[in-house]
GROMACS .gro file of C-alpha atoms in nm:
model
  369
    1UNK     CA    1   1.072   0.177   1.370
    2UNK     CA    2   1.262   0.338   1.645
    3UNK     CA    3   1.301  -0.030   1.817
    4UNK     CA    4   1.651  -0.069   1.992
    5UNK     CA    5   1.814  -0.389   1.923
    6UNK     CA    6   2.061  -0.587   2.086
    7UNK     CA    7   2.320  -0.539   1.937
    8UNK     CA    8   2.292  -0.901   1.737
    9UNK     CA    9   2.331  -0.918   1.396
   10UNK     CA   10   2.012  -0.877   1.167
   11UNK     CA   11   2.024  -1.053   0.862
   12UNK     CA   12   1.875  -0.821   0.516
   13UNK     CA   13   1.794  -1.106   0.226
   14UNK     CA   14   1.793  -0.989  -0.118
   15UNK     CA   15   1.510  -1.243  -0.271
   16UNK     CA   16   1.432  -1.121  -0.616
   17UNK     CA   17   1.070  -1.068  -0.661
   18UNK     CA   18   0.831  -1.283  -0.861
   19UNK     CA   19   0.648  -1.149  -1.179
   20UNK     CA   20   0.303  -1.096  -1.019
   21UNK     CA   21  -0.005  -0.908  -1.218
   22UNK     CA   22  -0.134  -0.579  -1.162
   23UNK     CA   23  -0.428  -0.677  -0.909
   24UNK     CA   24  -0.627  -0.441  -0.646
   25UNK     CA   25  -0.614  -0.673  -0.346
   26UNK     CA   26  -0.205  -0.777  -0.366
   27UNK     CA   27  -0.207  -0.377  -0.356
   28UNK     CA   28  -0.397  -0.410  -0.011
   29UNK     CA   29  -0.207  -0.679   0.093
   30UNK     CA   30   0.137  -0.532   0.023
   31UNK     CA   31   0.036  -0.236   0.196
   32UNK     CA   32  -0.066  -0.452   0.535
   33UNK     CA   33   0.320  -0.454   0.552
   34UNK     CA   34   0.386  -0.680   0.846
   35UNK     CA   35   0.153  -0.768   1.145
   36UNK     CA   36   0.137  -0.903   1.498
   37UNK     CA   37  -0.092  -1.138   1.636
   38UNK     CA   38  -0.299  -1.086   1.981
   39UNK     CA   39  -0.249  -1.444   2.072
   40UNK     CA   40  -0.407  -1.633   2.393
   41UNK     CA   41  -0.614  -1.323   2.476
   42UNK     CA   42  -0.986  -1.237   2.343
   43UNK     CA   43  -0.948  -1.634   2.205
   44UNK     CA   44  -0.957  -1.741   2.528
   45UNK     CA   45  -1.224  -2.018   2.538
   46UNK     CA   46  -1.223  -2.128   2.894
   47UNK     CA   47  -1.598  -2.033   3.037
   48UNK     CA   48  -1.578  -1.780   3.316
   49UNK     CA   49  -1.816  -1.652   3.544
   50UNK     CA   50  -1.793  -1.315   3.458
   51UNK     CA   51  -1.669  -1.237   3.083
   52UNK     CA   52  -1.480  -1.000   3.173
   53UNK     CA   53  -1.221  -1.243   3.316
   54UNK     CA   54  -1.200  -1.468   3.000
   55UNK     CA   55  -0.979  -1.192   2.814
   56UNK     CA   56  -0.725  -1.284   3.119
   57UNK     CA   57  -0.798  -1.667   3.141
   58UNK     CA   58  -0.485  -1.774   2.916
   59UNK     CA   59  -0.242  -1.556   3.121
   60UNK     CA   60  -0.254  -1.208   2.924
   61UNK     CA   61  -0.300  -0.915   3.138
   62UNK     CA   62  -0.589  -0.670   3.039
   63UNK     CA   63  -0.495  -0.502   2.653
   64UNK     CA   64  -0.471  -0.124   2.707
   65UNK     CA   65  -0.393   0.135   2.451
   66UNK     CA   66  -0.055   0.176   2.534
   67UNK     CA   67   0.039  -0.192   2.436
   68UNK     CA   68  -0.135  -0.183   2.110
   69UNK     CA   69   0.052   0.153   2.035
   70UNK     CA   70   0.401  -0.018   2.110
   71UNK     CA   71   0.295  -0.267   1.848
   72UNK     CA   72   0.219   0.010   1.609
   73UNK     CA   73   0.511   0.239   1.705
   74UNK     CA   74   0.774  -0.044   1.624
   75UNK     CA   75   0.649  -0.057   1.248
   76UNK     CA   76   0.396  -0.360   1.212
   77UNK     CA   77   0.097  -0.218   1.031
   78UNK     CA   78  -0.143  -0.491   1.038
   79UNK     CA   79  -0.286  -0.659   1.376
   80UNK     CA   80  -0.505  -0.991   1.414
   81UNK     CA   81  -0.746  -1.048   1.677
   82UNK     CA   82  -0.835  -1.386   1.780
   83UNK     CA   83  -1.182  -1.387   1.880
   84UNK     CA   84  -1.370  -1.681   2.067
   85UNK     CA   85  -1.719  -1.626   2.065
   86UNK     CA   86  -1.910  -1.982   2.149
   87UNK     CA   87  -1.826  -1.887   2.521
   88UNK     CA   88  -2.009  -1.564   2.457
   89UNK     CA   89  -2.366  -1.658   2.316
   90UNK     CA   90  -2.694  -1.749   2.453
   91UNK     CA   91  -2.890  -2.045   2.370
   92UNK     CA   92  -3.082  -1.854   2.072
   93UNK     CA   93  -2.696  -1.784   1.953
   94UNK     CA   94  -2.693  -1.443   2.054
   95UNK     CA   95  -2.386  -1.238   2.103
   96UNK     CA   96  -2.321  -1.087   2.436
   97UNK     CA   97  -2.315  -0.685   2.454
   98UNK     CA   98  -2.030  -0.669   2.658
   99UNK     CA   99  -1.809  -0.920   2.452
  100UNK     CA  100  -1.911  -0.698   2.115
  101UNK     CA  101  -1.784  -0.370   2.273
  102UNK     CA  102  -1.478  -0.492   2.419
  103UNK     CA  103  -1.338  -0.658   2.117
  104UNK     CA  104  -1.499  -0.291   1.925
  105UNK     CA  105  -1.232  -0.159   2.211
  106UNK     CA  106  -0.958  -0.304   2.115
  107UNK     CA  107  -1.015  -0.271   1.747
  108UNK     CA  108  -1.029   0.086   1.809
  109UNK     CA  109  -0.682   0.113   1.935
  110UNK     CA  110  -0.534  -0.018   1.641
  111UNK     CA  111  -0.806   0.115   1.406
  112UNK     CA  112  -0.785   0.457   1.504
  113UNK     CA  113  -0.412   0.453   1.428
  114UNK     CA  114  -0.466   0.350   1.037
  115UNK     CA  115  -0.391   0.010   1.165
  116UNK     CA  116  -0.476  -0.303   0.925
  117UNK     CA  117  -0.684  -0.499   1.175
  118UNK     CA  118  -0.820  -0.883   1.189
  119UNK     CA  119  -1.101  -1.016   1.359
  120UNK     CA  120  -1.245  -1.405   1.325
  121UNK     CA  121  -1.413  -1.641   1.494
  122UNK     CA  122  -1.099  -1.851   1.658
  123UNK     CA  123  -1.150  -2.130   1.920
  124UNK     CA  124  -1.505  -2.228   1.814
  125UNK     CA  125  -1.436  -2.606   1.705
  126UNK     CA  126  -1.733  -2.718   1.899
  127UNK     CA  127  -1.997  -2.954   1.730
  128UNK     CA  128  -2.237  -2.713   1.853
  129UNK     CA  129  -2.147  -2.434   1.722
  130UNK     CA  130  -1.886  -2.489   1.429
  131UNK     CA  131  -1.732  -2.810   1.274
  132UNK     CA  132  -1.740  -2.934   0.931
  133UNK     CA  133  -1.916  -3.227   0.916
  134UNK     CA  134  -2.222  -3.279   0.738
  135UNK     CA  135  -2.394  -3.409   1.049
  136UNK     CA  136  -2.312  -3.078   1.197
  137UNK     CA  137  -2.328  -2.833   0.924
  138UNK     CA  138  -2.661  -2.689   0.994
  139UNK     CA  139  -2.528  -2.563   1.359
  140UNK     CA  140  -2.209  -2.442   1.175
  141UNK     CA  141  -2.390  -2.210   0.952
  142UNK     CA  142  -2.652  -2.091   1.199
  143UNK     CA  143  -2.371  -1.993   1.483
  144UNK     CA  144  -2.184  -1.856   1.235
  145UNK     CA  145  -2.450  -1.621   1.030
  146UNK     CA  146  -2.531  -1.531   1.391
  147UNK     CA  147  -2.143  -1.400   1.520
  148UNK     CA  148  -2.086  -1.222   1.137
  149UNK     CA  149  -2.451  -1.086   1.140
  150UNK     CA  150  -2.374  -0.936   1.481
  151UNK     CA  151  -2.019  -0.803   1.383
  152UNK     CA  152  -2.141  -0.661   1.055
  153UNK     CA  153  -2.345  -0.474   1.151
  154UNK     CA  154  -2.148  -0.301   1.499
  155UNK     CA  155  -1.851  -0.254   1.226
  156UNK     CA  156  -2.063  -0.125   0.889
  157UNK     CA  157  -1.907   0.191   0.874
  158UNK     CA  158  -1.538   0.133   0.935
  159UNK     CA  159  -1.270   0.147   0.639
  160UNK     CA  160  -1.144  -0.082   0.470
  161UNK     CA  161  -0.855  -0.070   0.718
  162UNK     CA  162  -1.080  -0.365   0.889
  163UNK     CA  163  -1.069  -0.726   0.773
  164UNK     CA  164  -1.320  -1.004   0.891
  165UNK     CA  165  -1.194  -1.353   0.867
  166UNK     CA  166  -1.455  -1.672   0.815
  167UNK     CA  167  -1.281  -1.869   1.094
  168UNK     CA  168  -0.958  -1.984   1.250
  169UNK     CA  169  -0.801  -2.318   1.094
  170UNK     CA  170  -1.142  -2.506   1.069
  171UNK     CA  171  -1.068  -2.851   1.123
  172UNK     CA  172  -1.211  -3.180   1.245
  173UNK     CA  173  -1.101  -3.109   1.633
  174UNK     CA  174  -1.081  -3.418   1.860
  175UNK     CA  175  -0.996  -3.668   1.578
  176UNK     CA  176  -0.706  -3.835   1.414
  177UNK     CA  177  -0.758  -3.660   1.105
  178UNK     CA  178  -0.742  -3.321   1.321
  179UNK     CA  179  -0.440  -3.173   1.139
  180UNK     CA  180  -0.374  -3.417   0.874
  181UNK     CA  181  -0.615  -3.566   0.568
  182UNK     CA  182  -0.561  -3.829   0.292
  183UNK     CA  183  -0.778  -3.532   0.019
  184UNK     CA  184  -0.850  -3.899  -0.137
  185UNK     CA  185  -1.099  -3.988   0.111
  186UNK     CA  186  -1.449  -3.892   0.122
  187UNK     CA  187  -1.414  -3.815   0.473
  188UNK     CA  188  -1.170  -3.465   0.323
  189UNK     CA  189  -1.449  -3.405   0.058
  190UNK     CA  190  -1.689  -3.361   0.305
  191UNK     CA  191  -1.464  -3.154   0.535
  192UNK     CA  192  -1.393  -2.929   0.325
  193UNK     CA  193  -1.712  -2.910   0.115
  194UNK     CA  194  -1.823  -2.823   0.462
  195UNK     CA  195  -1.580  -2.525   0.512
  196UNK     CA  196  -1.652  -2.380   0.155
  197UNK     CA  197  -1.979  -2.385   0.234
  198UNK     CA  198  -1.935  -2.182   0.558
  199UNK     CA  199  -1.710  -1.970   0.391
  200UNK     CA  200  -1.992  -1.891   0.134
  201UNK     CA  201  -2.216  -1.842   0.424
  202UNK     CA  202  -2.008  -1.635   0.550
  203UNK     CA  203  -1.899  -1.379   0.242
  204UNK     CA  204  -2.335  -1.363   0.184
  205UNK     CA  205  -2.383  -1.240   0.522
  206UNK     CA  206  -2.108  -0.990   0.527
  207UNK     CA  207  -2.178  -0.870   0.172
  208UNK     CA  208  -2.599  -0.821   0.210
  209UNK     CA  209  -2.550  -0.643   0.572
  210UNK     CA  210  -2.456  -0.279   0.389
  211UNK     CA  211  -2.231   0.017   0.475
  212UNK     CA  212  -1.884  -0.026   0.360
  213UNK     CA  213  -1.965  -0.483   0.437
  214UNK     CA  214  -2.011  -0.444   0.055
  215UNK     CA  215  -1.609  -0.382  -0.055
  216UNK     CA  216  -1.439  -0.488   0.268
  217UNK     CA  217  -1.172  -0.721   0.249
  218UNK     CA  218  -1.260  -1.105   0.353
  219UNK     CA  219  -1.024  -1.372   0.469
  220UNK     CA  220  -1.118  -1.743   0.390
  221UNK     CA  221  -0.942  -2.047   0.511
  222UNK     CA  222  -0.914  -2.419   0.363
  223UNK     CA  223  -0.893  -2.734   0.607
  224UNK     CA  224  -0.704  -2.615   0.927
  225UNK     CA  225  -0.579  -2.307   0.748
  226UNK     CA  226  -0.306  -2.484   0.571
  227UNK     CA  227  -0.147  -2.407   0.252
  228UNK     CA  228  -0.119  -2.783   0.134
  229UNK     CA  229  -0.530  -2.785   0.153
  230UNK     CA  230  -0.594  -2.394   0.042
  231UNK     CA  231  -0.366  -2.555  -0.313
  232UNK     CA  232  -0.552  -2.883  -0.387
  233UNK     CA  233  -0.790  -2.859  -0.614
  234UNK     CA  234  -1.071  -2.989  -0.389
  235UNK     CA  235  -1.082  -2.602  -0.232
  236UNK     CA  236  -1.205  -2.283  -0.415
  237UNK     CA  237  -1.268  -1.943  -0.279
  238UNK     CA  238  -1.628  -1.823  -0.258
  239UNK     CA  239  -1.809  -1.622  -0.516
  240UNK     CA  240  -1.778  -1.293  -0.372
  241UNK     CA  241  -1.953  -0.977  -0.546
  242UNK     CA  242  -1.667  -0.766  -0.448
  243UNK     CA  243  -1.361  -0.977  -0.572
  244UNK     CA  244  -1.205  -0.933  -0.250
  245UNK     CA  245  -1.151  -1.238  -0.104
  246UNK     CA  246  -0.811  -1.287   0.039
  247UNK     CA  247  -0.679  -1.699   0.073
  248UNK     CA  248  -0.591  -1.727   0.474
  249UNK     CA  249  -0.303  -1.953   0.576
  250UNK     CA  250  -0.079  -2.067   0.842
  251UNK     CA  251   0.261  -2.187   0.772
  252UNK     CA  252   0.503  -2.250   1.120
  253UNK     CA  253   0.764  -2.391   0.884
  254UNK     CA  254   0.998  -2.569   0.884
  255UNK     CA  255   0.802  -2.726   1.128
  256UNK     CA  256   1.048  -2.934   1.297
  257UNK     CA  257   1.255  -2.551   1.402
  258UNK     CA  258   0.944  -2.317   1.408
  259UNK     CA  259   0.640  -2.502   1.578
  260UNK     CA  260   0.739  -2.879   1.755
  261UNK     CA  261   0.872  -2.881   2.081
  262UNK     CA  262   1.163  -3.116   1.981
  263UNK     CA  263   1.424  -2.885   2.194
  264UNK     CA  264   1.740  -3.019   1.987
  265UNK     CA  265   1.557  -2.865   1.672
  266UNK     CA  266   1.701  -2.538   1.782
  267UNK     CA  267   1.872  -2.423   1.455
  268UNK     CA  268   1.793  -2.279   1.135
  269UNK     CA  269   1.965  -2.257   0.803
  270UNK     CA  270   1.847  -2.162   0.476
  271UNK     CA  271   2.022  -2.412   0.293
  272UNK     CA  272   1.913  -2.726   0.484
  273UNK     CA  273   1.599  -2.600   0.638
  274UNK     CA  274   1.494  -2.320   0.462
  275UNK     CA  275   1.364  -2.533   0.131
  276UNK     CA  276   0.991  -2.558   0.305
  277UNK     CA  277   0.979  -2.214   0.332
  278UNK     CA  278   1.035  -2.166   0.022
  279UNK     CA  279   0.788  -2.481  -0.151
  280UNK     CA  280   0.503  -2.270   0.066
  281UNK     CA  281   0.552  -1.950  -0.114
  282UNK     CA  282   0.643  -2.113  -0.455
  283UNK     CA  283   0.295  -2.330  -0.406
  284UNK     CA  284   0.106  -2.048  -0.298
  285UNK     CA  285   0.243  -1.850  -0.557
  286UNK     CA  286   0.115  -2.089  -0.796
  287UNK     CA  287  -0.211  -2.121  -0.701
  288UNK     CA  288  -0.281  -1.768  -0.608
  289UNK     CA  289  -0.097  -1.448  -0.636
  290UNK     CA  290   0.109  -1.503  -0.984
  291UNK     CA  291  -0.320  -1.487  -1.084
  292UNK     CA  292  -0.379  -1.174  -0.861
  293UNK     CA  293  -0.554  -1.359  -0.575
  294UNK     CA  294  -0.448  -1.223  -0.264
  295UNK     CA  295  -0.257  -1.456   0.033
  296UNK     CA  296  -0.229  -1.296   0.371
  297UNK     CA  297  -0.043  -1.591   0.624
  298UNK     CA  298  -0.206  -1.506   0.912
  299UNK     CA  299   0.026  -1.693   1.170
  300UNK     CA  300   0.366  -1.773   1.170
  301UNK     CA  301   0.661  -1.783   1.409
  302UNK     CA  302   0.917  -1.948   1.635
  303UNK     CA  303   0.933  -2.108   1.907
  304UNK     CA  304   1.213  -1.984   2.150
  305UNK     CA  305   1.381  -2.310   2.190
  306UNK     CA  306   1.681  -2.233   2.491
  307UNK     CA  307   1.744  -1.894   2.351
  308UNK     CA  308   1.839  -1.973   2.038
  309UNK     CA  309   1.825  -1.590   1.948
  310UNK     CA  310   2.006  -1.577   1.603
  311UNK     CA  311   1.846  -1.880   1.464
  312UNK     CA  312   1.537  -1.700   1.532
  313UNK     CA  313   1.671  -1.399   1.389
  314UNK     CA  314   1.773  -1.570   1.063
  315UNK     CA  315   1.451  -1.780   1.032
  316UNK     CA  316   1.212  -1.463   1.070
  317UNK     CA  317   1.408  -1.254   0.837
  318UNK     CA  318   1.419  -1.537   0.558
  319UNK     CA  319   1.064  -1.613   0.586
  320UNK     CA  320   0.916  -1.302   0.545
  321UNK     CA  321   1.120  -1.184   0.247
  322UNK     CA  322   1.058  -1.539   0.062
  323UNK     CA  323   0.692  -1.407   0.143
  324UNK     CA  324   0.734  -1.076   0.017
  325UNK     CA  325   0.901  -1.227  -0.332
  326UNK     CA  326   0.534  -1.371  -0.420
  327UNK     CA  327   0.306  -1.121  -0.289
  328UNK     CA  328   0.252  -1.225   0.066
  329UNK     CA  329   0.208  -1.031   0.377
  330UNK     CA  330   0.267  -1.269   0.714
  331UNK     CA  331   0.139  -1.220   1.107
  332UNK     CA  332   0.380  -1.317   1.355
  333UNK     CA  333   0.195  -1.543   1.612
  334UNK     CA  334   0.241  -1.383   1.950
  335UNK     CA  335   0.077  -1.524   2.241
  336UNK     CA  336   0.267  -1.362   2.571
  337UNK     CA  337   0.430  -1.697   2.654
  338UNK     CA  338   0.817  -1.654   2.763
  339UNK     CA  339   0.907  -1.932   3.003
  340UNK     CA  340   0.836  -2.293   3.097
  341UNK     CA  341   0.879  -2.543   2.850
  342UNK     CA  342   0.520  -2.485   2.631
  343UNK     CA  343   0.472  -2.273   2.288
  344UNK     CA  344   0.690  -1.968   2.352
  345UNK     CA  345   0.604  -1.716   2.044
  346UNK     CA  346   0.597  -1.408   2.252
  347UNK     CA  347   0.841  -1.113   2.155
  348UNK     CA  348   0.623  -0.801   2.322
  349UNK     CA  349   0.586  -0.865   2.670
  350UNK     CA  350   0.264  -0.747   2.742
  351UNK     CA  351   0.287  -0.772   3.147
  352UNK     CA  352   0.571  -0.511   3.169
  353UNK     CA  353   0.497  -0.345   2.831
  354UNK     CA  354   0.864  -0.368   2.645
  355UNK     CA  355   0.957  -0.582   2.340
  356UNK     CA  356   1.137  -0.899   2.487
  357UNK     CA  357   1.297  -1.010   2.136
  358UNK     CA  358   1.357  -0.670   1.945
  359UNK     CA  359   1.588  -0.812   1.741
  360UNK     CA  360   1.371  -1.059   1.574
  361UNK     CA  361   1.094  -0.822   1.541
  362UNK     CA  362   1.409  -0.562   1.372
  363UNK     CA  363   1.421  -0.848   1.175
  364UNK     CA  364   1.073  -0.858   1.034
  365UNK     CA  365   1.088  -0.517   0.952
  366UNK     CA  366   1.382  -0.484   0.781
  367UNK     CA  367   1.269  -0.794   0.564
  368UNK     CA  368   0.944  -0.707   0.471
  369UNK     CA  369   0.962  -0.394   0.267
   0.00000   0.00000   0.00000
């Protein structure tokens, strides 16, 4: 990376590795490196009245080449998409031509380059088209056979540099159980019977559509893409022909520092803080990767909370090399956002194309080898 740094002072942590197998897919993973999310942007869902003004909706200025090959240039070698795509479909569930080729657009730009990319279906939580609820399964699976149908087949004969994801932290949206649920209940049973289903779904459709569908890498999420729900033993990946399923998490931990907007939460120290980092990885670990099964944590981050630059600093280099110990490759969550008082993950800002926070992305790179 030939990214120019502030001058602060980057933090290198020495976390010895765990004993992990000799497995195909933490191969993959480990070569994904480190990756950058394209937050707020194609997951737009607010409905415009032309489409091409929903990639803009949420405040990020048109994606061009150049941006993407900043991203690229400073080191991160993997890039997730966020893709909406209820917003985008006809009655009969069709996928609109023009949404389909700009999102093949911008997966060119990063593909082309050798790129690790991401695609999904993100801000879909709609009873309509995909919630997991029994009462609403049957829509679930039909919406979502028709967006990975669709995708499939535009994407057949790309690489295995190209990873489809199942969905974006499926969840029950709009209820008190939205983020949070007692795995006792029947109510998480169903919830997340509901999501393995989909997942199935999901894995069949990409995996009977041909081309190189049959060996790509898949991403699969638990309840609301968590790492508590992707370990209990109520969740289980899909039977995939391949083997190459890949468990899909998101951990803003501590949670208190990296996601809430308490504003006096603005430090970070490894002693004191730095323990839920490390119960994630030692969980997932567990579960997954000491057995070969692959972990990618698709989002992560921190919240700029008053500047609090080498807290930041600290926190992103930590993380990722407690990652890195058990096998795990992590996405920064970036979503453009760099003042008023909301979720402010952004370090490339996209609107006058220069890295905002080099340091912290310095920081990722440096930890993540």
């Amino acid at each position: 990376s030939d990214l120019v740094g502030t001058g602060a002072e980057i933090p290198e942590y020495d976390i010895e590795s765990r004993e992990l197998p000799e497995s195909e897919a933490l191969d993959f993973v480990k070569d994904m490196k480190i990756g950058w999310n394209l937050g707020n942007t194609l997951d737009a869902d607010t409905k415009t009245s032309v489409e091409q003004a929903s990639e803009t909706a949420w405040g990020s200025p048109v994606i061009t080449e150049e941006m993407i090959d900043d991203i690229y240039s400073e080191g991160f070698n993997t890039i997730r998409i966020p893709v909406t795509w209820h917003t985008h479909v006809d009655e009969n569930l069709n996928v609109s031509d023009y949404w389909v080729g700009r999102v093949k657009e911008i997966v060119d730009y990063a593909y082309k380059r050798k790129m690790y990319v991401i695609i999904n279906i993100h801000h879909d939580m709609v009873k309509n088209y995909y919630y997991p609820s029994y009462e609403t399964l049957d829509n679930s699976l039909k919406f979502s056979n028709a967006v990975w149908s669709r995708l499939s087949e535009t994407f057949k004969d790309y690489d295995e540099h190209l990873i489809f994801e199942s969905v974006n932290e499926p969840r029950l949206k709009g209820t008190n159980n939205e983020w949070w649920l007692d795995t006792n209940t029947e109510l998480a049973k169903e919830a997340i019977d509901c999501i393995m289903q989909c997942n199935q779904a999901f894995v069949d459709t990409v995996r009977g559509s041909g081309g190189k569908n049959e060996t790509r890498y898949l991403m699969t999420p638990s309840y609301c893409a968590s790492p508590v729900y992707a370990c209990d033993e109520l969740f289980s990946l899909p039977d995939d022909p391949a083997n190459r399923t890949i468990v899909s998490v998101h951990a803003y931990e501590p949670n208190q520092f990296a996601l809430s907007g308490d504003m006096n939460a603005d430090s970070f120290s490894v002693g004191r803080t730095g323990n839920s980092i490390k119960s994630v990885m030692d969980m997932l670990y567990e579960k997954y990767t000491s057995k070969g099964i692959a972990v990618v944590i698709g989002e992560f981050g921190s919240r700029n909370k008053n500047e609090n630059l080498e807290a930041r600093i600290d926190h992103a280099a930590y993380y990722v090399s407690e990652a890195r110990a058990v096998g795990i490759t992590c996405v920064w969550w970036d979503n453009n956002a760099f003042s008023g008082s909301g979720e402010l993950f952004g370090l490339y800002d996209r609107d006058e194309t220069e890295w905002r926070y080099p340091d912290i992305a310095i920081a990722l790179m440096k930890n993540c080898e």
